[in-house]
PDB file of C-alpha atoms and ligand atoms in Angstrom:
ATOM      1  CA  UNK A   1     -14.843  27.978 -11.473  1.00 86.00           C
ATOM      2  CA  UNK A   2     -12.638  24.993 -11.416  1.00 95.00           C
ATOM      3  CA  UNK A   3     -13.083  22.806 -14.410  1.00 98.00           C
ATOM      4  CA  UNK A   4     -14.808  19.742 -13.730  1.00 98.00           C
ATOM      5  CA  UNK A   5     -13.162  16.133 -15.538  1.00 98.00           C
ATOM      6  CA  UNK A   6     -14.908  12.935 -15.800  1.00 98.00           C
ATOM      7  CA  UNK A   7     -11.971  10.118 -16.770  1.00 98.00           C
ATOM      8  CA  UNK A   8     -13.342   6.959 -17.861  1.00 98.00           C
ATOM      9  CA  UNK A   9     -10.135   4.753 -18.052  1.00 97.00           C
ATOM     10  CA  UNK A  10      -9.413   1.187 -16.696  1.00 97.00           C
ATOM     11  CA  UNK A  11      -5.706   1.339 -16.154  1.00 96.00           C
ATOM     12  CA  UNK A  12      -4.640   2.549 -12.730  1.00 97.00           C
ATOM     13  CA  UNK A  13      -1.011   4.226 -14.196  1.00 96.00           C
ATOM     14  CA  UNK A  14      -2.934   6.530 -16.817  1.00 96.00           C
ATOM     15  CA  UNK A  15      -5.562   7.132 -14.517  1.00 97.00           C
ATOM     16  CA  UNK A  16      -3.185   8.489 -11.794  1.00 98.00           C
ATOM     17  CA  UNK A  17      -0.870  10.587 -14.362  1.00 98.00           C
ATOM     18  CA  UNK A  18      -4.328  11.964 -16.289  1.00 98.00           C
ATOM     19  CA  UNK A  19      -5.742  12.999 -12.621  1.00 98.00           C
ATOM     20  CA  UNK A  20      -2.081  14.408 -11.557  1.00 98.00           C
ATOM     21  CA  UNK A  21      -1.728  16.573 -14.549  1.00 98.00           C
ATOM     22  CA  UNK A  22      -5.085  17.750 -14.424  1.00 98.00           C
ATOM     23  CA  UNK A  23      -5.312  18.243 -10.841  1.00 98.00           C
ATOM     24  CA  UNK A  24      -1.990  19.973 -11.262  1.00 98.00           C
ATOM     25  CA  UNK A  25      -3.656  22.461 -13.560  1.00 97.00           C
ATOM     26  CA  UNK A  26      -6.647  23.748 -10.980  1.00 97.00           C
ATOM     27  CA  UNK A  27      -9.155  20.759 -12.472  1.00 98.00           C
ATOM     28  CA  UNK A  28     -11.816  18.881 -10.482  1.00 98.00           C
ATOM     29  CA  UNK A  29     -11.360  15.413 -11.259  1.00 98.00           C
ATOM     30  CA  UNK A  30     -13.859  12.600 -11.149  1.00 98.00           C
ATOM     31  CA  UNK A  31     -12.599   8.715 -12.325  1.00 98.00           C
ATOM     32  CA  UNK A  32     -14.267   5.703 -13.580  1.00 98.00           C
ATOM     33  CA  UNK A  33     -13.227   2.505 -14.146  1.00 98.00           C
ATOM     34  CA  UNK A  34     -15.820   1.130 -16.786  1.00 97.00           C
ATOM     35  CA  UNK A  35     -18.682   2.603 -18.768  1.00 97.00           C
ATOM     36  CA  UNK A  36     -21.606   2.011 -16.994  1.00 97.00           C
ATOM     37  CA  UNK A  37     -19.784   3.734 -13.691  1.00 97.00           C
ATOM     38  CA  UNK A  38     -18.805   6.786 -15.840  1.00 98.00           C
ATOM     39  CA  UNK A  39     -21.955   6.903 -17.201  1.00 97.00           C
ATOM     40  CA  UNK A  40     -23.626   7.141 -14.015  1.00 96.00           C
ATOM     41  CA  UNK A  41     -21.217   9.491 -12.632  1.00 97.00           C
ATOM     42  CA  UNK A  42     -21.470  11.444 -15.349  1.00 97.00           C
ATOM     43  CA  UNK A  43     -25.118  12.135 -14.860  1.00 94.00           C
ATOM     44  CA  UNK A  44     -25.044  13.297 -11.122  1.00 94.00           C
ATOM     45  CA  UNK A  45     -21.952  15.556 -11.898  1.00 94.00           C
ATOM     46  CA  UNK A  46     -22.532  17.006 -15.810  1.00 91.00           C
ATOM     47  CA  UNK A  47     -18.674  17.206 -16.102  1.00 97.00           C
ATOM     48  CA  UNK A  48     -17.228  19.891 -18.138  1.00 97.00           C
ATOM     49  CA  UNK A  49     -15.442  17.213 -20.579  1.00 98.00           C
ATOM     50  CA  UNK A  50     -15.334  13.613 -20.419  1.00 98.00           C
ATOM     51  CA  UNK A  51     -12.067  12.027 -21.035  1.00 98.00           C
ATOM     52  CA  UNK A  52     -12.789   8.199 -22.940  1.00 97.00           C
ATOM     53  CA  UNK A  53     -10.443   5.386 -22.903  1.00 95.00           C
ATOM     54  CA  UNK A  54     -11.644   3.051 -25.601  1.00 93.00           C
ATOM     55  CA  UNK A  55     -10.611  -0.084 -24.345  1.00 92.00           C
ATOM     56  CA  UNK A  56     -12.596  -0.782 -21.446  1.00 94.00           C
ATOM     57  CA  UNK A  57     -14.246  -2.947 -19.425  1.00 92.00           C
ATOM     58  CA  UNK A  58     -17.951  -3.867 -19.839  1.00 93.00           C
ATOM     59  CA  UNK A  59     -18.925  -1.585 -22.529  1.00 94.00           C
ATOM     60  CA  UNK A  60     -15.941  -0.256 -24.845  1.00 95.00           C
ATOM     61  CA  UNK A  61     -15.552   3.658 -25.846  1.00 95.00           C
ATOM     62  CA  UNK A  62     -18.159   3.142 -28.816  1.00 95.00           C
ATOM     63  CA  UNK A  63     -20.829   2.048 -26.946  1.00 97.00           C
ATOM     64  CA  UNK A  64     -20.753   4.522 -24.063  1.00 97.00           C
ATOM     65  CA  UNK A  65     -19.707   7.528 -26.565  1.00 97.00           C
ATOM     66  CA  UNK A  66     -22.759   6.399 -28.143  1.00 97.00           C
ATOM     67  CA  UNK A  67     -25.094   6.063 -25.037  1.00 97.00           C
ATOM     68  CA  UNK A  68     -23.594   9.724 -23.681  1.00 97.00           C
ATOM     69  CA  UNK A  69     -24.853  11.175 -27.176  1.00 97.00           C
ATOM     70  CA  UNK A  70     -28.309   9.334 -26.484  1.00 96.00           C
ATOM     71  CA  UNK A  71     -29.096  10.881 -23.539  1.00 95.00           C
ATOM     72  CA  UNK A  72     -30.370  14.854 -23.265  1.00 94.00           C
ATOM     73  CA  UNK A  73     -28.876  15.264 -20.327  1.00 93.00           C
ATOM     74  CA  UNK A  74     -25.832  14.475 -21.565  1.00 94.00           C
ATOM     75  CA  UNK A  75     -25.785  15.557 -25.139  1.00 92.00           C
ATOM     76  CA  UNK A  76     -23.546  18.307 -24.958  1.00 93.00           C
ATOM     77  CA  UNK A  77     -20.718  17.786 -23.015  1.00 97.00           C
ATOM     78  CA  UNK A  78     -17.370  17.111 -24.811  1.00 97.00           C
ATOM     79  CA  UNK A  79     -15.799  13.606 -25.526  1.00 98.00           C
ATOM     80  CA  UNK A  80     -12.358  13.850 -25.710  1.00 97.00           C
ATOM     81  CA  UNK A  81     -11.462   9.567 -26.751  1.00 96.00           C
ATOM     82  CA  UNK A  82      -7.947   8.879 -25.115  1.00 93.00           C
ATOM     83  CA  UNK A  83      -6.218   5.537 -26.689  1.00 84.00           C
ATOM     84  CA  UNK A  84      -3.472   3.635 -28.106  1.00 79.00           C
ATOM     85  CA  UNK A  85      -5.587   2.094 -30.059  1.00 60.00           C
ATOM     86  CA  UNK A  86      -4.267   4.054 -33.256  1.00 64.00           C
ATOM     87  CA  UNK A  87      -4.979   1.716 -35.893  1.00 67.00           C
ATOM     88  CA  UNK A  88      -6.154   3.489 -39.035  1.00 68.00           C
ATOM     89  CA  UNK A  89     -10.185   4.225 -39.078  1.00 80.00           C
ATOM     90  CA  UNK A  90     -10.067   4.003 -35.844  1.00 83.00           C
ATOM     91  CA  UNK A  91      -9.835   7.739 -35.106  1.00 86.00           C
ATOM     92  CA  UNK A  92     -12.930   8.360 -37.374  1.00 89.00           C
ATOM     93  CA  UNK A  93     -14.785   5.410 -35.776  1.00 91.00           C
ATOM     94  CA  UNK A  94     -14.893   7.274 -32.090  1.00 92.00           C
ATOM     95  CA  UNK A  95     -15.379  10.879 -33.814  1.00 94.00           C
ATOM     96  CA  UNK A  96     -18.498   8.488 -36.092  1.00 95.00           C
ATOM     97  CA  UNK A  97     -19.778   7.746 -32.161  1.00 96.00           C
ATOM     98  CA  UNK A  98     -19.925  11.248 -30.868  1.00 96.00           C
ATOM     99  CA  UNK A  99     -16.513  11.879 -29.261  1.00 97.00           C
ATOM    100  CA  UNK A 100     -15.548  15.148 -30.268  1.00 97.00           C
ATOM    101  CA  UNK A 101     -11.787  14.636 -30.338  1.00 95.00           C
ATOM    102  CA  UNK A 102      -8.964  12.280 -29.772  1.00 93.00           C
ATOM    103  CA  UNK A 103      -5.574  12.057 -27.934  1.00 94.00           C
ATOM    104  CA  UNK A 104      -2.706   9.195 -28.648  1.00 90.00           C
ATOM    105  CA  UNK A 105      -1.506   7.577 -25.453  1.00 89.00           C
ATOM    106  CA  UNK A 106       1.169   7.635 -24.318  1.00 91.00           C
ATOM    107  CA  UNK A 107       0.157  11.004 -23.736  1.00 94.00           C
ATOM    108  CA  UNK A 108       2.749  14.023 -23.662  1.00 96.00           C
ATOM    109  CA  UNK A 109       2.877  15.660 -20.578  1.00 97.00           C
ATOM    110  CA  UNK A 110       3.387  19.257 -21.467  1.00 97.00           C
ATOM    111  CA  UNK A 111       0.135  19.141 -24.000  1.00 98.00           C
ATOM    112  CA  UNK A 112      -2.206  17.402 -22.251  1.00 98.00           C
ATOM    113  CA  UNK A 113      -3.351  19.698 -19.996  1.00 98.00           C
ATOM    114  CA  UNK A 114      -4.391  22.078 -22.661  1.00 98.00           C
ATOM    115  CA  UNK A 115      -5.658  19.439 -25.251  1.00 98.00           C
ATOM    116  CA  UNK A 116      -7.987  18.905 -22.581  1.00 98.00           C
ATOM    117  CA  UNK A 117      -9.057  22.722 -21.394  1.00 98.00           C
ATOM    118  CA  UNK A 118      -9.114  23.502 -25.228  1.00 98.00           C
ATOM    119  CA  UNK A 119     -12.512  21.907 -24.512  1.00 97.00           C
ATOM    120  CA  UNK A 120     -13.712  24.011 -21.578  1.00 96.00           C
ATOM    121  CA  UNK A 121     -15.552  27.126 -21.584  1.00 92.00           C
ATOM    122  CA  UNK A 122     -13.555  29.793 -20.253  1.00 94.00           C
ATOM    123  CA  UNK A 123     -16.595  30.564 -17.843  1.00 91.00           C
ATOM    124  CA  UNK A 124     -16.115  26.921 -16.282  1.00 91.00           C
ATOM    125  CA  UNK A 125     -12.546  28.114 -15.966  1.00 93.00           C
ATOM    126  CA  UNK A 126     -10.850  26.257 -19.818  1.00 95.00           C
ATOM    127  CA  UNK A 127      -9.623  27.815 -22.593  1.00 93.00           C
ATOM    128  CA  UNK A 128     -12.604  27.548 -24.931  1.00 94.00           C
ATOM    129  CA  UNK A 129     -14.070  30.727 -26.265  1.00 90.00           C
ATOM    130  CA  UNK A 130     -17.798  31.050 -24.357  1.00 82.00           C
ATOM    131  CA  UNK A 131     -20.396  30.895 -26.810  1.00 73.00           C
ATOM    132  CA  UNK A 132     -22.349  33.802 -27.382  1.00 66.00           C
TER     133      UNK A 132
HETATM  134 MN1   MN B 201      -7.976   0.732 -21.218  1.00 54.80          MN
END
């Protein structure tokens, strides 16, 4: 199976190099341009991970991290926050409101791929050990 990628992210630049690079590395990828739209999406297609950009339109990262751990549908599925915004406490602030792990923009090329898969069962076609 081809691992499926929700990208929530407003800027059109890191939203085509994110798709590229995952794309490039046998992912499905689905993009939203604001919270409530990746919200949505992210209900018809339960995406294997859910890449968050923090600064964003309409809602910010917080409040849809927070409304993705809310809902049982949605619960489970990896949060991986994706942001410049590096300002000390802010790191533990989107971990406090249910991502599950964070990458510094600019993002490197050569790691992203992986930082990302690290997050997918190998089943769904990542690197993550299945759970047994
Ligand atoms: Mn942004």
């Amino acid at each position: 199976m081809r691992p499926r990628i929700l990208v929530i992210e407003d800027n059109a630049q890191n939203m085509y190099l994110v798709r590229y690079l995952l794309e490039m590395n046998g992912c499905e990828v689905a993009g939203a341009e604001d919270g409530p739209t990746g919200i949505a999406l992210a209900s018809g297609m339960s995406p294997d991970v859910i890449l968050l950009d923090i600064q964003i339109p309409v809602m910010d990262g917080y409040a849809v991290a927070k409304a993705l751990r809310a809902n049982p549908a949605l619960d489970a599925v990896p949060i991986v926050a994706v942001t410049s915004y590096a300002m000390a406490g802010d790191r533990e602030r989107i971990l406090a409101a249910g991502a599950d792990d964070y990458i510094e923009k600019p993002i490197d090329p050569a790691r992203f791929p992986s930082q990302v898969l690290a997050h997918v069962p190998r089943s769904s076609g990542g690197m993550k050990e299945d759970a047994r």
